[in-house]
mmCIF file of C-alpha atoms in Angstrom:
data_model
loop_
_atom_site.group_PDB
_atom_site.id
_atom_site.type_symbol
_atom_site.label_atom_id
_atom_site.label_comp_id
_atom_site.label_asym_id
_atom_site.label_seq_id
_atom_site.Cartn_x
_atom_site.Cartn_y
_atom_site.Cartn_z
ATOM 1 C CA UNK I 62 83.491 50.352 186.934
ATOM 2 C CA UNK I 63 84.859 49.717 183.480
ATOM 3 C CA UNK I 64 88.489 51.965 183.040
ATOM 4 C CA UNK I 65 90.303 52.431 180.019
ATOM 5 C CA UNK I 66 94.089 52.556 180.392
ATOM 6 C CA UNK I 67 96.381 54.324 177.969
ATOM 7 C CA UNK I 68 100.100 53.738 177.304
ATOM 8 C CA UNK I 69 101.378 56.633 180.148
ATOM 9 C CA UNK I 70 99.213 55.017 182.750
ATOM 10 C CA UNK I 71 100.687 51.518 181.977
ATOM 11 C CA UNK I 72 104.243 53.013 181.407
ATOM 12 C CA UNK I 73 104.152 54.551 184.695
ATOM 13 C CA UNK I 74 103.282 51.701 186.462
ATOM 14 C CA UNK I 75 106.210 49.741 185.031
ATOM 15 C CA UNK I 76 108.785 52.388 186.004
ATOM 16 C CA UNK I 77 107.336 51.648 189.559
ATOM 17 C CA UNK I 78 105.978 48.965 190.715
ATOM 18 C CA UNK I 79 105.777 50.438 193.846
ATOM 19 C CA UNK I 80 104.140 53.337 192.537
ATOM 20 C CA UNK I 81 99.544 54.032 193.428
ATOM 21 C CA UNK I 82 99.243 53.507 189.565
ATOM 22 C CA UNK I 83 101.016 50.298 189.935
ATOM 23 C CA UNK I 84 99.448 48.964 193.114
ATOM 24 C CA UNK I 85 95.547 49.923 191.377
ATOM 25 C CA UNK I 86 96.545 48.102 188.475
ATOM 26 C CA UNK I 87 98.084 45.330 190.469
ATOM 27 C CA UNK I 88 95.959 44.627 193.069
ATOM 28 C CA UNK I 89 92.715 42.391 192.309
ATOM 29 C CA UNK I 90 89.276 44.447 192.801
ATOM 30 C CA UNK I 91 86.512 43.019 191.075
ATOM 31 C CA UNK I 92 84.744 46.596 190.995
ATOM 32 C CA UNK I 93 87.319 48.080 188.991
ATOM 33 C CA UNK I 94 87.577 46.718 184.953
ATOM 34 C CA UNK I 95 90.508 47.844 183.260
ATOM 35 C CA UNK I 96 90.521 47.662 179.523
ATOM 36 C CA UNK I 97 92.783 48.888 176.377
ATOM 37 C CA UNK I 98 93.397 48.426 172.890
ATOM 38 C CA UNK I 99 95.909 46.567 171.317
ATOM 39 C CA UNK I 100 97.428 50.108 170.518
ATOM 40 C CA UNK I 101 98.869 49.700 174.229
ATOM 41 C CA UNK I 102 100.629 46.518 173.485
ATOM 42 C CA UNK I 103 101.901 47.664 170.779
ATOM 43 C CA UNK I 104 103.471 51.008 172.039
ATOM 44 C CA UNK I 105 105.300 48.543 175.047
ATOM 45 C CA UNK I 106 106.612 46.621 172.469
ATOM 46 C CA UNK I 107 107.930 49.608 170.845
ATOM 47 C CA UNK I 108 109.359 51.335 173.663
ATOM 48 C CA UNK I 109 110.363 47.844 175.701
ATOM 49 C CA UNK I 110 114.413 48.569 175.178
ATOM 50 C CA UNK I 111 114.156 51.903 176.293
ATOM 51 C CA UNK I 112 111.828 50.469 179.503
ATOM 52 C CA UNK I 113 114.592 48.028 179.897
ATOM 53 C CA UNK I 114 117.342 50.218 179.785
ATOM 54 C CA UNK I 115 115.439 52.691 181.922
ATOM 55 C CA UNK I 116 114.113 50.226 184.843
ATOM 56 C CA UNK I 117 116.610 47.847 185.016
ATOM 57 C CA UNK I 118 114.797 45.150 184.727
ATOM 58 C CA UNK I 119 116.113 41.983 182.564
ATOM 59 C CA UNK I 120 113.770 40.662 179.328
ATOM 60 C CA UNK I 121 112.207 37.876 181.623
ATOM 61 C CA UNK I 122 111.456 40.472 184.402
ATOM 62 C CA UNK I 123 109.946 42.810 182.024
ATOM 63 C CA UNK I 124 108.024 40.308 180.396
ATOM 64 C CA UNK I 125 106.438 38.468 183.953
ATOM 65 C CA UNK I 126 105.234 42.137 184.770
ATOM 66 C CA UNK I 127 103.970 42.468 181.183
ATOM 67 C CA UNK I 128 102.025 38.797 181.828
ATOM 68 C CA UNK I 129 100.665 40.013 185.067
ATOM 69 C CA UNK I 130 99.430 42.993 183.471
ATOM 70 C CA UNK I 131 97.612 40.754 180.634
ATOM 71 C CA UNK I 132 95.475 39.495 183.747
ATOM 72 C CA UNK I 133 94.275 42.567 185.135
ATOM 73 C CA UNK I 134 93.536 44.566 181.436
ATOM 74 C CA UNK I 135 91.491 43.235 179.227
ATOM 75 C CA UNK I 136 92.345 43.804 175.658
ATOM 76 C CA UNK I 137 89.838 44.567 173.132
ATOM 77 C CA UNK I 138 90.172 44.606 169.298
ATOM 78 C CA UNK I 139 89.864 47.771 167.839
ATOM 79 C CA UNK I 140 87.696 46.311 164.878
ATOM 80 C CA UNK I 141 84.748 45.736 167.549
ATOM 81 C CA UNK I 142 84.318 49.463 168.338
ATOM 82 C CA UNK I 143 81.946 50.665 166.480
ATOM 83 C CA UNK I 144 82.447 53.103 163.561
ATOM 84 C CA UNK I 145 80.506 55.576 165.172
ATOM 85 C CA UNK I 146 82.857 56.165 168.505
ATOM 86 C CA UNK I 147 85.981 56.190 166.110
ATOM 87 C CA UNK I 148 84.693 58.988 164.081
ATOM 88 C CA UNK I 149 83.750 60.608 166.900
ATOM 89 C CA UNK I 150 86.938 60.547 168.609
ATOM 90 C CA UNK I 151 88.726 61.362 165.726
ATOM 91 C CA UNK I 152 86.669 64.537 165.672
ATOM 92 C CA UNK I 153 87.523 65.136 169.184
ATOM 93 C CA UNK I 154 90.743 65.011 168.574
ATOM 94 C CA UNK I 155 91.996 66.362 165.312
ATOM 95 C CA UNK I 156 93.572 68.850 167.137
ATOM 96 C CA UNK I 157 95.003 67.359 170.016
ATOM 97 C CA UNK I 158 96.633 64.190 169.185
ATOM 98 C CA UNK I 159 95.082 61.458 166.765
ATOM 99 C CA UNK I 160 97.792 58.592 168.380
ATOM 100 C CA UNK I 161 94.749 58.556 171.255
ATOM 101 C CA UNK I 162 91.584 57.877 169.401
ATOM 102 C CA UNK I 163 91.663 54.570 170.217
ATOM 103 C CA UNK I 164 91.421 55.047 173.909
ATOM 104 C CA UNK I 165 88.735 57.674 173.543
ATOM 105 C CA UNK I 166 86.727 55.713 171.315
ATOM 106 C CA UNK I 167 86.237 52.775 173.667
ATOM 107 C CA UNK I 168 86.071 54.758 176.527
ATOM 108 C CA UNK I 169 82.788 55.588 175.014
ATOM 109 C CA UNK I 170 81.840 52.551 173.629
ATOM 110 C CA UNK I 171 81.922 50.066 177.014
ATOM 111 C CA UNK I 172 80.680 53.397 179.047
ATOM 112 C CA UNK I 173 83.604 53.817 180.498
ATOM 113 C CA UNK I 174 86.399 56.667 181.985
ATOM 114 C CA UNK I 175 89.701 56.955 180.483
ATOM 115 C CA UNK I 176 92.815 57.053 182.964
ATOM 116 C CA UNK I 177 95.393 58.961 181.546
ATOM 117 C CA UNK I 178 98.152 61.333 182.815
ATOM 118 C CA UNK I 179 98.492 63.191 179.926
ATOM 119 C CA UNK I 180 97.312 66.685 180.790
ATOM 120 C CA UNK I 181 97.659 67.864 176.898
ATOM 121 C CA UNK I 182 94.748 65.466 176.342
ATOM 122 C CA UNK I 183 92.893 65.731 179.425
ATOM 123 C CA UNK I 184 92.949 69.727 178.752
ATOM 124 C CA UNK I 185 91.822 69.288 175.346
ATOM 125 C CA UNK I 186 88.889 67.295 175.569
ATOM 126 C CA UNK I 187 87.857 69.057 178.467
ATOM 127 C CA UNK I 188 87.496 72.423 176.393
ATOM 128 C CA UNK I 189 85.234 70.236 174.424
ATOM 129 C CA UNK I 190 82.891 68.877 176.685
ATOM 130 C CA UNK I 191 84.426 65.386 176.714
ATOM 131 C CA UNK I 192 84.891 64.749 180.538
ATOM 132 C CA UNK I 193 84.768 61.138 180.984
ATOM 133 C CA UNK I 194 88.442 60.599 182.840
ATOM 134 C CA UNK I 195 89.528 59.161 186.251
ATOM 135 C CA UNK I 196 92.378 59.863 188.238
ATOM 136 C CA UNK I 197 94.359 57.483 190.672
ATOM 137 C CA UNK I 198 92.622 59.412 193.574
ATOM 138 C CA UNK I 199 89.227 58.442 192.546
ATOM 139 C CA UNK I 200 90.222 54.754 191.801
ATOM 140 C CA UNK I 201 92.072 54.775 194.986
ATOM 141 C CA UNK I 202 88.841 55.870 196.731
ATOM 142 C CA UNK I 203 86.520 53.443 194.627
ATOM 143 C CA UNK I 204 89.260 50.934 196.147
ATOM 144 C CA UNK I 205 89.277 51.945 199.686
ATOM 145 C CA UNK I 206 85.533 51.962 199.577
ATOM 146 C CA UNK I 207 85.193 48.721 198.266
ATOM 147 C CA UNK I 208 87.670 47.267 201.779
ATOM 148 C CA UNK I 209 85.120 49.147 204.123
ATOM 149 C CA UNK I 210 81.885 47.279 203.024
#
């Protein structure tokens, strides 16, 4: 299953490592893909003093956890989604928040669900017909299915 991961998902794994989000992301299943933009590199950079000063964690810890992370989501350029799923996503969400088209646009381009925790979003879209998310239940369960086979 491809997964698109936004910048909450990926922030709330680094707050815990001990966390579900973090042990889905962390944890090697070849069943689940997990992709983003370069949008979510950027907004770590961005926000990496506050992680630091937040989790405790020293430049070289923050930046192992940041490698590890490179392994498990694959990053995809922005500039190979097609025109089409941007414009659509922008449609979808004028209204909700633009700073996510990204994510929505290549959800829908490799087929995929978006994990995300923000409910503003999730809401949104929702009222529109756009349903295509996953929770940390659901990849927990497409996890724990996987071990019984």
């Amino acid at each position: 299953m491809r997964i698109v991961v936004d910048a909450n998902i990926l922030y709330s794994a680094l707050l815990n490592t001990n966390s579900e989000i973090a042990k889905q992301i962390f944890k090697t299943n070849k069943r689940l893909n997990f992709y983003s933009t370069n949008l979510l590199l950027e907004e770590i950079h961005e926000h990496s003093t506050k992680l630091l000063k937040v989790t405790g964690y020293t430049k070289n810890e923050l930046k192992l956890l940041l490698s590890l992370l490179d392994k498990r989501i694959k990053i995809v350029d922005v500039r190979l989604i097609p025109k089409k799923y941007i414009k659509t996503a922008i449609n979808l969400l004028q209204d909700i928040d633009l700073n996510d088209v990204e994510y929505v646009a290549l959800s829908d381009h490799i087929k995929g669900k978006l994990w995300t925790g923000d409910k503003i979003l999730i809401k949104g879209l929702q009222r529109k017909g756009w349903d295509k998310f996953i929770s940390v239940r659901e990849i927990k369960m497409l996890s724990a299915n996987k071990r019984k086979r």
